Amino acid sequence: MTTLFSKITLGLAGALLVASPAMAQAPEWTKQVTRMFASKQTYPSTAQMRGEEGTAKVKVFIGADGSVEKAELVAGTGSASLDKEALSVPSKVGRVPAPPAGATTLTVPMTWKLA
């Protein structure tokens, strides 16, 4: 079996918190949730073969109980398969720890880069 690439970099380049001021005091929660999303992010094989790279920004709506209620693409990558993957990540996670200040949203950048 031949490897088509030597290294793939996947990443959530730090979540941008878009919430109440109380949430600004919960950086550990934000880091934990960001890591949960990163653990479910994959590089679609079609995007790999086409050499597609980019960063998508996904706004994730999180209920007071930690349920992931919905996700919206705020900024696309220019690749349909990467954008589709970006929107699927929150549903793969499904539930996160309850936000410290109740229901909130996170805007999460997701990056795909072939190295």
PDB file of C-alpha atoms in Angstrom:
ATOM      1  CA  MET A   1       0.000   0.000   0.000  1.00  0.00           C
ATOM      2  CA  THR A   2       1.414   3.394  -0.996  1.00  0.00           C
ATOM      3  CA  THR A   3       0.935   6.465   1.160  1.00  0.00           C
ATOM      4  CA  LEU A   4      -0.342   9.445  -0.818  1.00  0.00           C
ATOM      5  CA  PHE A   5       0.972  11.985   1.666  1.00  0.00           C
ATOM      6  CA  SER A   6       3.579  12.080   4.356  1.00  0.00           C
ATOM      7  CA  LYS A   7       1.760  14.107   6.947  1.00  0.00           C
ATOM      8  CA  ILE A   8      -1.703  15.515   7.489  1.00  0.00           C
ATOM      9  CA  THR A   9      -2.254  18.325   9.918  1.00  0.00           C
ATOM     10  CA  LEU A  10      -5.705  18.557  11.411  1.00  0.00           C
ATOM     11  CA  GLY A  11      -6.467  21.168  13.929  1.00  0.00           C
ATOM     12  CA  LEU A  12      -8.822  23.347  15.763  1.00  0.00           C
ATOM     13  CA  ALA A  13      -6.826  26.527  15.887  1.00  0.00           C
ATOM     14  CA  GLY A  14      -8.378  27.611  19.167  1.00  0.00           C
ATOM     15  CA  ALA A  15     -12.072  28.128  19.595  1.00  0.00           C
ATOM     16  CA  LEU A  16     -13.361  31.639  19.471  1.00  0.00           C
ATOM     17  CA  LEU A  17     -15.772  32.094  22.317  1.00  0.00           C
ATOM     18  CA  VAL A  18     -18.882  34.031  21.387  1.00  0.00           C
ATOM     19  CA  ALA A  19     -20.929  34.176  24.545  1.00  0.00           C
ATOM     20  CA  SER A  20     -21.680  36.132  27.680  1.00  0.00           C
ATOM     21  CA  PRO A  21     -18.868  37.827  29.662  1.00  0.00           C
ATOM     22  CA  ALA A  22     -19.221  35.101  32.306  1.00  0.00           C
ATOM     23  CA  MET A  23     -18.046  32.571  29.717  1.00  0.00           C
ATOM     24  CA  ALA A  24     -14.794  34.509  29.282  1.00  0.00           C
ATOM     25  CA  GLN A  25     -13.898  33.208  32.736  1.00  0.00           C
ATOM     26  CA  ALA A  26     -14.228  29.578  31.626  1.00  0.00           C
ATOM     27  CA  PRO A  27     -11.131  29.003  29.456  1.00  0.00           C
ATOM     28  CA  GLU A  28     -10.686  25.428  30.686  1.00  0.00           C
ATOM     29  CA  TRP A  29     -14.196  24.510  29.538  1.00  0.00           C
ATOM     30  CA  THR A  30     -13.473  26.061  26.133  1.00  0.00           C
ATOM     31  CA  LYS A  31     -10.201  24.131  25.812  1.00  0.00           C
ATOM     32  CA  GLN A  32     -11.881  20.870  26.820  1.00  0.00           C
ATOM     33  CA  VAL A  33     -14.699  21.314  24.304  1.00  0.00           C
ATOM     34  CA  THR A  34     -12.248  22.330  21.572  1.00  0.00           C
ATOM     35  CA  ARG A  35     -10.235  19.147  22.188  1.00  0.00           C
ATOM     36  CA  MET A  36     -13.430  17.078  21.961  1.00  0.00           C
ATOM     37  CA  PHE A  37     -14.193  18.542  18.525  1.00  0.00           C
ATOM     38  CA  ALA A  38     -10.588  18.044  17.375  1.00  0.00           C
ATOM     39  CA  SER A  39     -10.730  14.369  18.342  1.00  0.00           C
ATOM     40  CA  LYS A  40     -13.628  13.796  15.917  1.00  0.00           C
ATOM     41  CA  GLN A  41     -12.230  15.772  12.978  1.00  0.00           C
ATOM     42  CA  THR A  42     -11.065  13.688  10.013  1.00  0.00           C
ATOM     43  CA  TYR A  43      -9.545  14.507   6.625  1.00  0.00           C
ATOM     44  CA  PRO A  44     -11.923  13.349   3.875  1.00  0.00           C
ATOM     45  CA  SER A  45     -10.097  11.085   1.426  1.00  0.00           C
ATOM     46  CA  THR A  46     -11.518  12.941  -1.582  1.00  0.00           C
ATOM     47  CA  ALA A  47     -10.098  16.217  -0.254  1.00  0.00           C
ATOM     48  CA  GLN A  48      -6.728  14.554   0.374  1.00  0.00           C
ATOM     49  CA  MET A  49      -6.541  13.171  -3.168  1.00  0.00           C
ATOM     50  CA  ARG A  50      -7.450  16.559  -4.637  1.00  0.00           C
ATOM     51  CA  GLY A  51      -4.912  18.361  -2.444  1.00  0.00           C
ATOM     52  CA  GLU A  52      -7.614  20.457  -0.814  1.00  0.00           C
ATOM     53  CA  GLU A  53      -6.710  22.423   2.298  1.00  0.00           C
ATOM     54  CA  GLY A  54      -8.328  25.173   4.288  1.00  0.00           C
ATOM     55  CA  THR A  55      -9.881  26.453   7.465  1.00  0.00           C
ATOM     56  CA  ALA A  56     -13.610  26.432   8.119  1.00  0.00           C
ATOM     57  CA  LYS A  57     -15.328  28.269  10.953  1.00  0.00           C
ATOM     58  CA  VAL A  58     -18.334  26.541  12.479  1.00  0.00           C
ATOM     59  CA  LYS A  59     -20.691  28.198  14.942  1.00  0.00           C
ATOM     60  CA  VAL A  60     -21.856  25.547  17.399  1.00  0.00           C
ATOM     61  CA  PHE A  61     -24.963  26.063  19.539  1.00  0.00           C
ATOM     62  CA  ILE A  62     -24.625  24.314  22.897  1.00  0.00           C
ATOM     63  CA  GLY A  63     -27.537  23.849  25.294  1.00  0.00           C
ATOM     64  CA  ALA A  64     -27.323  24.466  29.036  1.00  0.00           C
ATOM     65  CA  ASP A  65     -27.066  20.691  29.538  1.00  0.00           C
ATOM     66  CA  GLY A  66     -24.123  20.417  27.113  1.00  0.00           C
ATOM     67  CA  SER A  67     -26.122  19.057  24.190  1.00  0.00           C
ATOM     68  CA  VAL A  68     -24.900  20.138  20.771  1.00  0.00           C
ATOM     69  CA  GLU A  69     -28.081  21.596  19.317  1.00  0.00           C
ATOM     70  CA  LYS A  70     -26.962  22.716  15.867  1.00  0.00           C
ATOM     71  CA  ALA A  71     -24.018  23.919  13.832  1.00  0.00           C
ATOM     72  CA  GLU A  72     -23.732  26.564  11.132  1.00  0.00           C
ATOM     73  CA  LEU A  73     -20.897  27.156   8.690  1.00  0.00           C
ATOM     74  CA  VAL A  74     -19.715  30.734   9.279  1.00  0.00           C
ATOM     75  CA  ALA A  75     -16.766  30.622   6.856  1.00  0.00           C
ATOM     76  CA  GLY A  76     -16.097  27.876   4.341  1.00  0.00           C
ATOM     77  CA  THR A  77     -12.857  26.411   3.036  1.00  0.00           C
ATOM     78  CA  GLY A  78     -13.755  26.495  -0.641  1.00  0.00           C
ATOM     79  CA  SER A  79     -13.926  22.692  -0.603  1.00  0.00           C
ATOM     80  CA  ALA A  80     -17.356  21.078  -0.422  1.00  0.00           C
ATOM     81  CA  SER A  81     -15.970  17.929   1.211  1.00  0.00           C
ATOM     82  CA  LEU A  82     -14.028  19.855   3.890  1.00  0.00           C
ATOM     83  CA  ASP A  83     -17.032  22.067   4.628  1.00  0.00           C
ATOM     84  CA  LYS A  84     -19.262  19.001   4.920  1.00  0.00           C
ATOM     85  CA  GLU A  85     -16.779  17.422   7.352  1.00  0.00           C
ATOM     86  CA  ALA A  86     -16.619  20.646   9.383  1.00  0.00           C
ATOM     87  CA  LEU A  87     -20.396  20.645   9.797  1.00  0.00           C
ATOM     88  CA  SER A  88     -20.443  16.966  10.765  1.00  0.00           C
ATOM     89  CA  VAL A  89     -17.912  17.235  13.608  1.00  0.00           C
ATOM     90  CA  PRO A  90     -20.293  18.742  16.207  1.00  0.00           C
ATOM     91  CA  SER A  91     -22.882  15.990  15.667  1.00  0.00           C
ATOM     92  CA  LYS A  92     -20.143  13.354  16.034  1.00  0.00           C
ATOM     93  CA  VAL A  93     -19.430  14.786  19.493  1.00  0.00           C
ATOM     94  CA  GLY A  94     -23.122  15.101  20.382  1.00  0.00           C
ATOM     95  CA  ARG A  95     -22.688  16.247  23.976  1.00  0.00           C
ATOM     96  CA  VAL A  96     -20.051  18.254  25.807  1.00  0.00           C
ATOM     97  CA  PRO A  97     -19.725  19.186  29.479  1.00  0.00           C
ATOM     98  CA  ALA A  98     -22.423  21.661  30.492  1.00  0.00           C
ATOM     99  CA  PRO A  99     -21.301  25.248  29.852  1.00  0.00           C
ATOM    100  CA  PRO A 100     -20.505  27.044  33.132  1.00  0.00           C
ATOM    101  CA  ALA A 101     -22.805  29.978  32.329  1.00  0.00           C
ATOM    102  CA  GLY A 102     -25.633  28.092  30.609  1.00  0.00           C
ATOM    103  CA  ALA A 103     -26.497  27.782  26.925  1.00  0.00           C
ATOM    104  CA  THR A 104     -23.924  29.347  24.637  1.00  0.00           C
ATOM    105  CA  THR A 105     -22.315  29.309  21.205  1.00  0.00           C
ATOM    106  CA  LEU A 106     -18.737  28.640  20.167  1.00  0.00           C
ATOM    107  CA  THR A 107     -17.227  29.564  16.831  1.00  0.00           C
ATOM    108  CA  VAL A 108     -14.699  26.836  16.166  1.00  0.00           C
ATOM    109  CA  PRO A 109     -12.046  27.080  13.432  1.00  0.00           C
ATOM    110  CA  MET A 110     -11.188  23.703  11.886  1.00  0.00           C
ATOM    111  CA  THR A 111      -8.066  23.440   9.736  1.00  0.00           C
ATOM    112  CA  TRP A 112      -6.985  20.821   7.202  1.00  0.00           C
ATOM    113  CA  LYS A 113      -3.454  20.991   5.810  1.00  0.00           C
ATOM    114  CA  LEU A 114      -1.422  18.512   3.801  1.00  0.00           C
ATOM    115  CA  ALA A 115       2.267  18.625   4.601  1.00  0.00           C
TER     116      ALA A 115
END
